[in-house]
Coordinates of C-alpha atoms in Angstrom, one line a residue:
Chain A
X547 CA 111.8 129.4 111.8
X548 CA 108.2 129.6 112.5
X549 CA 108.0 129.5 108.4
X550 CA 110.6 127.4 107.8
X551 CA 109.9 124.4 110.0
X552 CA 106.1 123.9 108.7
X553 CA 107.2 124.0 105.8
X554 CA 110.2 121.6 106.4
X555 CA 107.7 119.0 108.2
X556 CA 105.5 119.5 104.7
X557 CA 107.9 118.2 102.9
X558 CA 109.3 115.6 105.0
X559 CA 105.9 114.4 105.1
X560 CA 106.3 114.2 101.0
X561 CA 109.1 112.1 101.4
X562 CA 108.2 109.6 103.7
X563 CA 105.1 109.0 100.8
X564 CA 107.1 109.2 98.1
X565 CA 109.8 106.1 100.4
X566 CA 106.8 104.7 101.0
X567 CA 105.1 104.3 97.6
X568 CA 107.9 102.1 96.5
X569 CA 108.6 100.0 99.4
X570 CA 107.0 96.4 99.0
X571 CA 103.6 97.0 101.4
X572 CA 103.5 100.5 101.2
X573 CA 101.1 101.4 99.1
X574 CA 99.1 98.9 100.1
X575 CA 99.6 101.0 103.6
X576 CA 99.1 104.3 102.6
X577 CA 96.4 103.5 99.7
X578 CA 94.2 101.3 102.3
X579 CA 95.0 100.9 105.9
X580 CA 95.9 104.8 106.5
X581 CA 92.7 106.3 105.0
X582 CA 90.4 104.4 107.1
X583 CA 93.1 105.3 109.7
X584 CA 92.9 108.9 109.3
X585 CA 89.0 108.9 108.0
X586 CA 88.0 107.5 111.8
X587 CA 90.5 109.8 113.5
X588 CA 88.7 112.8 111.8
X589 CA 85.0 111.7 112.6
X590 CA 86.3 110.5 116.3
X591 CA 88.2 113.6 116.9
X592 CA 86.0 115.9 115.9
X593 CA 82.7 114.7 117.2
X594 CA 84.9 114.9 120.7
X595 CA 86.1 118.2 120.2
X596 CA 82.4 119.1 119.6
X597 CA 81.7 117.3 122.6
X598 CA 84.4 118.9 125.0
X599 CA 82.8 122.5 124.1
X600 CA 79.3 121.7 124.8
X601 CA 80.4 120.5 128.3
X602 CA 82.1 123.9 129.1
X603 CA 79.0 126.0 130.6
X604 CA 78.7 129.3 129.2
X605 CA 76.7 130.9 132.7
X606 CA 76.5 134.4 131.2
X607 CA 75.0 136.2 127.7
X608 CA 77.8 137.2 126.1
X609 CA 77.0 137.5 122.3
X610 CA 79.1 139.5 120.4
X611 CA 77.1 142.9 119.1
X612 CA 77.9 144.2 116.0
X613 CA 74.7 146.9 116.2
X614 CA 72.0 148.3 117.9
X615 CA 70.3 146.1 120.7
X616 CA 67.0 145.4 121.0
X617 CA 65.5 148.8 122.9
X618 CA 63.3 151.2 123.2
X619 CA 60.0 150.8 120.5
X620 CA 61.2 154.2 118.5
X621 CA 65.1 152.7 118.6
X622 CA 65.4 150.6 115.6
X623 CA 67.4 147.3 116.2
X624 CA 69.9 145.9 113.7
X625 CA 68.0 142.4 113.8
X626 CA 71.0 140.6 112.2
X627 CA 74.1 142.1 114.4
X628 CA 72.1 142.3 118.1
X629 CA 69.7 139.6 117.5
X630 CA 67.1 139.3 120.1
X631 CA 65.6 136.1 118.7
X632 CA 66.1 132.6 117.4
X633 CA 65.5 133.7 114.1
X634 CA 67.7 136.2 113.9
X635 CA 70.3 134.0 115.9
X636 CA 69.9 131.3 112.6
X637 CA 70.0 134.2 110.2
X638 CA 73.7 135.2 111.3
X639 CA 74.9 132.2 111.8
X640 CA 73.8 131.1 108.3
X641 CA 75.2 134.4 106.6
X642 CA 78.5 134.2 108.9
X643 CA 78.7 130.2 107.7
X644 CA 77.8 130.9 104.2
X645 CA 79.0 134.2 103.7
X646 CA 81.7 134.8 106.3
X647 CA 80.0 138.1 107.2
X648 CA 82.5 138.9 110.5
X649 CA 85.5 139.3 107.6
X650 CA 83.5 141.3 105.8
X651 CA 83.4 143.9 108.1
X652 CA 87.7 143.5 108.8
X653 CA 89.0 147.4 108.9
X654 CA 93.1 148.4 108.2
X655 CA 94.4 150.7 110.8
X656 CA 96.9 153.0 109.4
X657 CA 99.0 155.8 111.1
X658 CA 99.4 159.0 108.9
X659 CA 101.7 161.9 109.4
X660 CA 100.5 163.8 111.8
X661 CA 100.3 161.7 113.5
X662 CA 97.2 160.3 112.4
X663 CA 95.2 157.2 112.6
X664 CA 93.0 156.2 109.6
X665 CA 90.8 153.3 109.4
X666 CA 90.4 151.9 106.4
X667 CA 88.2 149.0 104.9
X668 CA 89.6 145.9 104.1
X669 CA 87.9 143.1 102.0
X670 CA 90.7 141.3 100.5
X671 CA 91.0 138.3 103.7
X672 CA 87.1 137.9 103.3
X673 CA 87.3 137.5 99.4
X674 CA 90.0 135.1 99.3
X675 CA 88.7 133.7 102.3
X676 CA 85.5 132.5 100.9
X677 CA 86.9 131.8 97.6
X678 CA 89.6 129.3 99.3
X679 CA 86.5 127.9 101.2
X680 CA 84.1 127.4 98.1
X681 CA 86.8 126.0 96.0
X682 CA 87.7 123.6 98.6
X683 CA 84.6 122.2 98.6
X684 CA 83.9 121.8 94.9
X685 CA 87.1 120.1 95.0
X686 CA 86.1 118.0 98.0
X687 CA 82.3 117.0 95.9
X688 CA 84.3 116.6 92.6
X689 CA 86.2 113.7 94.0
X690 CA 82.8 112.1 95.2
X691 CA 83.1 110.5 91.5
X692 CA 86.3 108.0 92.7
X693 CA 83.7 106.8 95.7
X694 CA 80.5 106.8 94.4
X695 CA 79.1 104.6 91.6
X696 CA 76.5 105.6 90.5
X697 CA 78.1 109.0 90.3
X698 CA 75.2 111.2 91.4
X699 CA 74.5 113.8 88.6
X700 CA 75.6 117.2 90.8
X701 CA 78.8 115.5 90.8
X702 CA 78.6 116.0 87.0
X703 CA 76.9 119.2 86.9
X704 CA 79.6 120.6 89.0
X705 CA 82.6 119.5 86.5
X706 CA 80.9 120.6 83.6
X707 CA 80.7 123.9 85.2
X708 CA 83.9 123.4 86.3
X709 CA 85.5 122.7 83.3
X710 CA 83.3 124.8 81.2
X711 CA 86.6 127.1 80.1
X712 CA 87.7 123.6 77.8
X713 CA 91.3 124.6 78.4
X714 CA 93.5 122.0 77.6
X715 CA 92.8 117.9 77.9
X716 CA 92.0 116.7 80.7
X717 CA 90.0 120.0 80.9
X718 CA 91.4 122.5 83.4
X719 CA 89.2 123.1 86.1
X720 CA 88.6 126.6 86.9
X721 CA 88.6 125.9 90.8
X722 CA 91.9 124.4 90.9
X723 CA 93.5 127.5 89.6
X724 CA 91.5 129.7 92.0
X725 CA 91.8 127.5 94.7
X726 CA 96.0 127.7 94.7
X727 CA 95.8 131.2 94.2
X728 CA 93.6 131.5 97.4
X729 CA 96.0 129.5 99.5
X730 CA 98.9 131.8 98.2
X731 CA 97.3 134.9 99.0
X732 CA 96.5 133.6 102.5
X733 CA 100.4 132.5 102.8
X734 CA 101.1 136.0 101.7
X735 CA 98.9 137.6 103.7
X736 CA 100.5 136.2 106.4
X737 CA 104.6 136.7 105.2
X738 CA 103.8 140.1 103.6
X739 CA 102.0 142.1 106.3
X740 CA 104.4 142.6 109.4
X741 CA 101.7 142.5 111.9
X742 CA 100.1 139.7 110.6
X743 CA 103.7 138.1 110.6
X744 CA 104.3 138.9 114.0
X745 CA 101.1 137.2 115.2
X746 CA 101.5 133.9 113.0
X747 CA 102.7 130.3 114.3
X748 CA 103.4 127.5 112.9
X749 CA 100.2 126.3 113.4
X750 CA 99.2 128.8 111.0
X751 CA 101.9 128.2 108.2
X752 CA 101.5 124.3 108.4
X753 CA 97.9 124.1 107.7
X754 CA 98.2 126.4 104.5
X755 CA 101.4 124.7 103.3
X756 CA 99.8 121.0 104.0
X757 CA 96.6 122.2 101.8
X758 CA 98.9 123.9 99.6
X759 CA 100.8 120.3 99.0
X760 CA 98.0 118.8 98.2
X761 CA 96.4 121.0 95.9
X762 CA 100.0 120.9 94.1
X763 CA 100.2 116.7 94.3
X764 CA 96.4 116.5 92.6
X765 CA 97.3 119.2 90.0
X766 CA 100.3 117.2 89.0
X767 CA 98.4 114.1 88.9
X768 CA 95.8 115.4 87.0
X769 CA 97.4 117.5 84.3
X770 CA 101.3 116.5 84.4
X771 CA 102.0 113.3 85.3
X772 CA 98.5 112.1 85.0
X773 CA 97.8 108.2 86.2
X774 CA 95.6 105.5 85.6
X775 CA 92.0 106.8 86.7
X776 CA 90.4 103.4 86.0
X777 CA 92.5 101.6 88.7
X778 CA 92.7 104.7 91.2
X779 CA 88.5 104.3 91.2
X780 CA 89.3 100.8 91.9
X781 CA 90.7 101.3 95.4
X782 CA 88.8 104.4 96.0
X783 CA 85.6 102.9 95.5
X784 CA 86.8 99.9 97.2
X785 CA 87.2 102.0 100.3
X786 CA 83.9 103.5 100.1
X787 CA 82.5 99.7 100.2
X788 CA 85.2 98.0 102.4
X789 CA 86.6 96.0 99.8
X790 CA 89.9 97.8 98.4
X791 CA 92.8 96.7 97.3
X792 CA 96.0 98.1 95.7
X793 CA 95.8 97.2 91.4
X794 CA 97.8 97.7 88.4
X795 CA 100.2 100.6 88.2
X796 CA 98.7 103.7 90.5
X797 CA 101.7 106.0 90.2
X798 CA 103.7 107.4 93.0
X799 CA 102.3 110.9 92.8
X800 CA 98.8 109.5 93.8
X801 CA 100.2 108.0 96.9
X802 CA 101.9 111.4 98.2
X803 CA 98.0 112.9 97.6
X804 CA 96.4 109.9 99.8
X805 CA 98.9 110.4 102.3
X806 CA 98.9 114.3 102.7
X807 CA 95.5 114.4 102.5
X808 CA 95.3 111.7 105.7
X809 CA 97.3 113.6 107.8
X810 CA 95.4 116.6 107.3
X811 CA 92.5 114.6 108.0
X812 CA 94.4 113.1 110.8
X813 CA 95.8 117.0 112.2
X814 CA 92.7 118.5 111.7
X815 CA 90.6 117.9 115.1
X816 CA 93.8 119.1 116.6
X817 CA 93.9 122.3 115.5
X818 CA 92.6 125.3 114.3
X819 CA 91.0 124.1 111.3
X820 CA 88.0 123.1 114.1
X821 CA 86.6 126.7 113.2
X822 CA 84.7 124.4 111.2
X823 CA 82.6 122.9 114.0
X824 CA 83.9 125.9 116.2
X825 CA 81.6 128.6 114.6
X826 CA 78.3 126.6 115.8
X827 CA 79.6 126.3 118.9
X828 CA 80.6 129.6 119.9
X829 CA 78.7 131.5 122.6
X830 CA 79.7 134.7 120.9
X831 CA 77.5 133.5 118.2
X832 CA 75.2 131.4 118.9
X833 CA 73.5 133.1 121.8
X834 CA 70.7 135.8 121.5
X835 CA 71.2 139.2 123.3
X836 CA 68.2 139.1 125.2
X837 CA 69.5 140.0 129.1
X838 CA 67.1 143.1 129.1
X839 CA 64.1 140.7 128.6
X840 CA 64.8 137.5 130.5
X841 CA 66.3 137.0 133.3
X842 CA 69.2 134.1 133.0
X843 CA 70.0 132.6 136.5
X844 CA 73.0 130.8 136.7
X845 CA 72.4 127.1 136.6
X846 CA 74.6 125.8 139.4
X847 CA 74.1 128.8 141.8
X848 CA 73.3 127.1 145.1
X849 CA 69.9 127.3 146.1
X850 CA 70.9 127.7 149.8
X851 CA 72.3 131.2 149.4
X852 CA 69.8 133.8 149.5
X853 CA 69.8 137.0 148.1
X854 CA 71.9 139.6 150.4
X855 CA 70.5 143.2 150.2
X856 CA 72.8 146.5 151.3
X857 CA 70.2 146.8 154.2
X858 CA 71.0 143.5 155.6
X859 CA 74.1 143.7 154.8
X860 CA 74.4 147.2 157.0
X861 CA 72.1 145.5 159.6
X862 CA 75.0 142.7 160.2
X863 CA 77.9 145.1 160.2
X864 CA 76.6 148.6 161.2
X865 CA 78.5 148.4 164.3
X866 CA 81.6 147.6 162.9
X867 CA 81.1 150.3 159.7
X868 CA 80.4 152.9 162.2
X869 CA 83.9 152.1 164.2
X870 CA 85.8 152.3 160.9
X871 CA 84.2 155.7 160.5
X872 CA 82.1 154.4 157.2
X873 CA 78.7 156.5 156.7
X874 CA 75.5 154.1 157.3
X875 CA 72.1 154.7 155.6
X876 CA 70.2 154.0 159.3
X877 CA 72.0 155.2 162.3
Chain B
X1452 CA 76.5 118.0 128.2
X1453 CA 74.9 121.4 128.0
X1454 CA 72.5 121.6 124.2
X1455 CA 72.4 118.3 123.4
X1456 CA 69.2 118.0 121.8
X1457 CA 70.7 120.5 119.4
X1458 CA 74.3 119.2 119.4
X1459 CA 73.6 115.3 119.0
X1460 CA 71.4 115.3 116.2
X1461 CA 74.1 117.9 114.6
X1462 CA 76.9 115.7 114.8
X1463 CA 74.6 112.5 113.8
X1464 CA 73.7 114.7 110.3
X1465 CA 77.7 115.8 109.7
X1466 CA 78.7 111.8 110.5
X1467 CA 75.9 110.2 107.8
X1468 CA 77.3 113.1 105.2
X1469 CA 80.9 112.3 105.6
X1470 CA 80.3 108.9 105.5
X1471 CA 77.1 109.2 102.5
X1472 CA 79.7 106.8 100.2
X1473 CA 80.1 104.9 102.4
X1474 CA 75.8 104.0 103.1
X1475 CA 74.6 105.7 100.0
X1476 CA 74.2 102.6 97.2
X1477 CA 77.5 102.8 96.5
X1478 CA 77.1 99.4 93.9
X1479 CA 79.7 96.9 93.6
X1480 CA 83.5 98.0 93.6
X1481 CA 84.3 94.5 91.8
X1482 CA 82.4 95.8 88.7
X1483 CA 85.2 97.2 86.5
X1484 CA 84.9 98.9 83.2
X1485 CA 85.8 96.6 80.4
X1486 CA 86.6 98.1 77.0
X1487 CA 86.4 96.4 74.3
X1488 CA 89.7 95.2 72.5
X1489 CA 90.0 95.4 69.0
X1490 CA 89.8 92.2 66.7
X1491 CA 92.9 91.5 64.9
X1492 CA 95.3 94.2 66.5
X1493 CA 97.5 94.1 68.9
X1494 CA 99.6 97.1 69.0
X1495 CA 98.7 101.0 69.9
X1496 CA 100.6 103.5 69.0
X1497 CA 101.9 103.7 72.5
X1498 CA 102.4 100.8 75.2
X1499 CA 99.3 99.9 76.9
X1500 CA 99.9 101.8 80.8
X1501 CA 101.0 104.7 78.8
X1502 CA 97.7 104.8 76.7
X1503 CA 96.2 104.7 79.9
X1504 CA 96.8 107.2 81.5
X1505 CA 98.2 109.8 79.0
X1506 CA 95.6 108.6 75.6
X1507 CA 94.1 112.1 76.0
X1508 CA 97.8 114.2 75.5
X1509 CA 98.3 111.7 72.5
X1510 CA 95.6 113.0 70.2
X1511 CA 96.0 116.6 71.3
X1512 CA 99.6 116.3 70.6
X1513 CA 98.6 115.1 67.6
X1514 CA 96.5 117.5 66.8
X1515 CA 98.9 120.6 68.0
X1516 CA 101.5 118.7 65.7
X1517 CA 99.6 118.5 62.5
X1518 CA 96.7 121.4 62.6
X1519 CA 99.4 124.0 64.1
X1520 CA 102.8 122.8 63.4
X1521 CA 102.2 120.8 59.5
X1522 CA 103.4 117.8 61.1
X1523 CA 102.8 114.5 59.2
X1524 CA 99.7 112.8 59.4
X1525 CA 100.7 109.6 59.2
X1526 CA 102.9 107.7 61.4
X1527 CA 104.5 104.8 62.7
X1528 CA 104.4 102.3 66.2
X1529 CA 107.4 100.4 67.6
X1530 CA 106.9 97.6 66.0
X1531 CA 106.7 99.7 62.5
X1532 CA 103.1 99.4 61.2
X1533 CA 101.7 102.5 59.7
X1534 CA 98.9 104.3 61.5
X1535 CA 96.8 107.5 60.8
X1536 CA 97.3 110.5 63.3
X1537 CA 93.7 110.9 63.7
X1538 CA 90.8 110.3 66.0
X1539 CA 88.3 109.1 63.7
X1540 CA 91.0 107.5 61.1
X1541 CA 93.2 106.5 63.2
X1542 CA 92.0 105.4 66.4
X1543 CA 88.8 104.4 65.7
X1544 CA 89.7 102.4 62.6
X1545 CA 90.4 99.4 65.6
X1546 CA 88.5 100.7 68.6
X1547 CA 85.6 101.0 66.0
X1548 CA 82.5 101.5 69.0
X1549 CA 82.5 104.2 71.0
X1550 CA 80.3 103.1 73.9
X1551 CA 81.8 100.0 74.3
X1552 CA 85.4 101.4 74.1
X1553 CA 86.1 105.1 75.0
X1554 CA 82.6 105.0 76.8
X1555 CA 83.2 102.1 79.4
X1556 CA 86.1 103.9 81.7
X1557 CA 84.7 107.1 80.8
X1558 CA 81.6 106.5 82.1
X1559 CA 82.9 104.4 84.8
X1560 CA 85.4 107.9 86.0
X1561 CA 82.7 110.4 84.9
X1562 CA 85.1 111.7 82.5
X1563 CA 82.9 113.8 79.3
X1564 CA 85.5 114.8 77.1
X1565 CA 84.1 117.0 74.5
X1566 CA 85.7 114.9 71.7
X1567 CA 82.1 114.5 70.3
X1568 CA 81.3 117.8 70.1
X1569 CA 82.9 118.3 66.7
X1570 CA 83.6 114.7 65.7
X1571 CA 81.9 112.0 65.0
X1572 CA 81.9 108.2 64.8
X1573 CA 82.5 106.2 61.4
X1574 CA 79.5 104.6 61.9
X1575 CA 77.0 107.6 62.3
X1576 CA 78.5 109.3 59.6
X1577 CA 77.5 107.2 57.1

C-alpha cells in the first residue's frame, strides 16, 4: 500500500491532465494560470520553510564529527570532518552540496555465520544519488531555451554536449537516459532492500514516481509523440514575460508535463525534497566544532540567575544533607 | 530570526535565479519565427501540423528507407504530385534558403541539427 497508493495518486494526477487538456479552458488552465500558480507556491513556500528553521534557536554546538577535533598541537585535525573554522565550515558544506560527501561514506552492515557482523562499503546510493541530481539539473538549464530569448550560449553548450552521441533525430540526450535510470535505481533501492523497504513512506515513493512521470511525459514528447516546439516556446516564453497565451495545436502530452511538473513544484516546500534548502540550514552542518575554544552562553539564559557552585549549594542545605546521612565536604 | 544577515541575502540570490527569465532581457514573446513559404507550392509531402512537429522523422525515415532498406527514391503526396525523397533534392527544391526557412524556428528553439554537417545547400554547392 505504501507503494501502491503513490503510485495510484501519480497517475490519477496523469489523468486529471490528460481530462483536462481537452476540456474547452483547460489548457488554457494548466498551460498558464497553474504555472504561475505553482511557480509562486514554490518561491513562497520555500523561502518560509527557510524562514521557520532560522527561527528555531539551536542553543548548543552540535556539529556532526566525522574525524579528529581540533586538539592538542601534536594531534593532527581532520580540518574537513571536525572543522574548527569558517573556512573549513564552507569547505564541507561545498563538497557535501557539490559532491554529496556524507553518502560517500554510507557502510552495509551484514551478519555472517558465526555469527558475524561485517561492515562493508557502499557507494552505489551516493553514485546514483549525484547522478540523479546532476542530470536533473542539466535537464532543469536545458529547458531555459523555451524561456529565454536570447537563449544564453551555456544553454547551447550544454545540448551539444548533451547530444554529442547523435543518436537518432531529435538527438537523444545522454542525461535523459541516465537521468531515468537514476530514478529507477533509487525506486529499487528502496523495493529491493528489505530494510530500506521497511523504513520507506509514501512520502518517499511519491516523490520518485512524480519525477519519474515526468521524466517519462518529456521523453515521450520529445522522441515519440513529439509536438510543435515553435508554439510550445510561444506560451513558455510568454510566461517568462507575462504575456502567454495557449496557440495552435500543443499536444496533450505537453499538458500532462506542465501539470506534473506544477505539482511537484507545488508539493515540494512540503516535503522532503526541502533537503535542498535543508542542508544550509542544518546545525549539524553548518556549525564549527569549536566548544573547547569559545565559550557559547546560551542567548536567552536569564541574567538574574547567578552561577550556583557545590559550596553554596552545601552551605544552603548542609543541615538537611547531614540529617539524610549524605557526606558534606565542610562539617 | 536567528542568521539573518546570512539567511536573507541567501534566499534574495536563490529568488533572482529562479526567477532570472523572468528579469533577465528575456526580448519580446510576440516575436515569432516566420519561415519563409515557398513560391508556387502548396503541398508537402505531409499536412502542415504533422511537418511540424514530426519533419525531422520524415527525412530519417527516408533515409532508413532508401540508404538501408532500397526503398524508392521518388515518391508521391496526397494530392499526387511527384517529389524526391531527399534533403537537398527534395526538400530544398521549394524551401530553397536555409536561414530563412529551416533556420528561423531552429534558431528561434535552439534546435542544431547536424543536417549540415554532411550536406549542403544547392546554392553553396555551385
Amino acid at each position: 500500500m505504501r507503494i501502491l497508493n503513490p503510485l495510484i495518486a501519480v497517475l490519477a494526477l496523469v489523468a486529471v491532465a490528460l481530462m483536462a487538456a481537452q476540456v474547452p479552458g483547460g489548457q488554457g488552465l494548466i498551460g498558464v494560470v497553474l504555472p504561475y500558480l505553482a511557480f509562486a507556491i514554490f518561491l513562497g513556500g520555500f523561502a518560509h520553510r527557510v524562514k521557520t528553521w532560522a527561527k528555531s534557536p539551536v542553543p548548543f554546538r552540535i556539529p556532526t564529527t566525522c574525524g579528529q577535533a581540533n586538539s592538542l598541537p601534536w594531534i593532527k585535525q581532520n580540518k574537513l570532518d571536525c572543522p574548527s573554522t569558517k573556512a573549513g565550515v564552507i569547505g564541507r558544506m561545498l563538497l557535501e552540496v557539490f559532491l554529496f560527501r556524507s553518502l560517500f561514506r554510507n557502510t552495509r552492515a551484514e551478519m555472517h555465520d558465526g555469527p558475524k557482523l561485517v561492515y562493508g562499503s557502499s557507494k552505489s546510493l551516493w553514485l546514483f544519488g549525484l547522478l540523479f541530481h546532476y542530470t536533473f539539473l542539466v535537464i532543469v538549464l536545458r529547458h531555459l531555451r523555451l524561456f529565454m530569448d536570447p537563449i544564453p550560449a551555456f544553454v547551447g553548450a550544454l545540448e551539444f554536449g548533451d547530444g554529442f552521441m547523435q543518436i537518432g533525430v531529435p538527438v537523444l540526450y545522454m542525461t535523459d537516459a541516465i537521468f531515468v535510470g537514476a530514478i529507477t535505481f533509487l525506486f529499487l533501492r528502496r523495493v529491493v532492500l528489505p530494510n530500506i523497504r521497511y523504513i520507506s513512506l509514501p512520502a518517499d515513493y511519491f516523490p520518485l514516481f512524480l519525477i519519474l512521470g515526468i521524466a517519462i511525459t518529456g521523453i515521450l514528447m520529445r522522441y515519440v509523440l513529439r509536438v510543435d516546439i515553435v508554439s510550445i516556446k510561444q506560451l513558455t516564453h510568454g510566461l517568462a514575460t507575462f504575456s502567454p497565451h495557449v496557440v495552435g495545436e500543443i499536444g496533450s502530452i505537453f499538458f500532462v508535463h506542465v501539470f506534473l511538473v506544477c505539482a511537484l513544484m507545488i508539493y515540494f516546500p512540503f516535503s522532503k525534497l526541502m533537503h535542498a534548502g535543508g542542508v544550509f540550514m542544518s546545525p549539524t552542518r553548518n556549525m564549527m566544532n569549536n566548544s573547547r575554544m569559545v565559550r557559547h552562553i546560551n542567548p536567552w539564559n536569564d541574567p538574574n540567575i547567578k552561577p550556583h557552585s557545590y559550596e553554596h549549594y552545601e552551605d544552603e542545605f548542609r543541615e538537611f544533607m547531614k540529617e539524610a546521612g549524605l557526606p558534606v565536604d565542610k562539617e | 530570526m536567528y542568521g539573518k544577515g546570512r539567511i536573507i541575502p541567501a534566499l534574495i540570490i536563490f529568488i533572482g535565479l529562479m526567477t532570472a527569465p523572468m528579469w533577465y532581457g528575456s526580448g519580446d514573446a510576440s516575436k515569432l519565427p516566420n519561415p519563409e513559404k515557398p513560391k508556387g507550392y502548396t503541398e508537402c509531402v505531409e499536412d502542415t501540423q504533422y511537418m511540424r512537429t514530426s519533419h525531422m522523422k520524415v527525412l530519417n525515415d527516408w533515409r532508413d528507407d532508401i540508404l538501408r532498406e532500397g526503398g524508392a527514391r521518388v515518391a508521391t503526396t496526397a494530392n499526387g504530385t511527384e517529389y524526391v525523397r531527399s534533403l537537398q533534392n527534395g526538400c530544398m527544391k521549394c524551401h530553397n534558403n536555409r536561414e530563412k526557412f529551416c533556420g528561423e524556428c531552429h534558431k528561434y528553439a535552439s534546435v542544431n541539427p547536424y543536417c549540415w554537417d554532411c550536406h549542403l545547400q544547392p546554392k553553396e554547392a555551385m
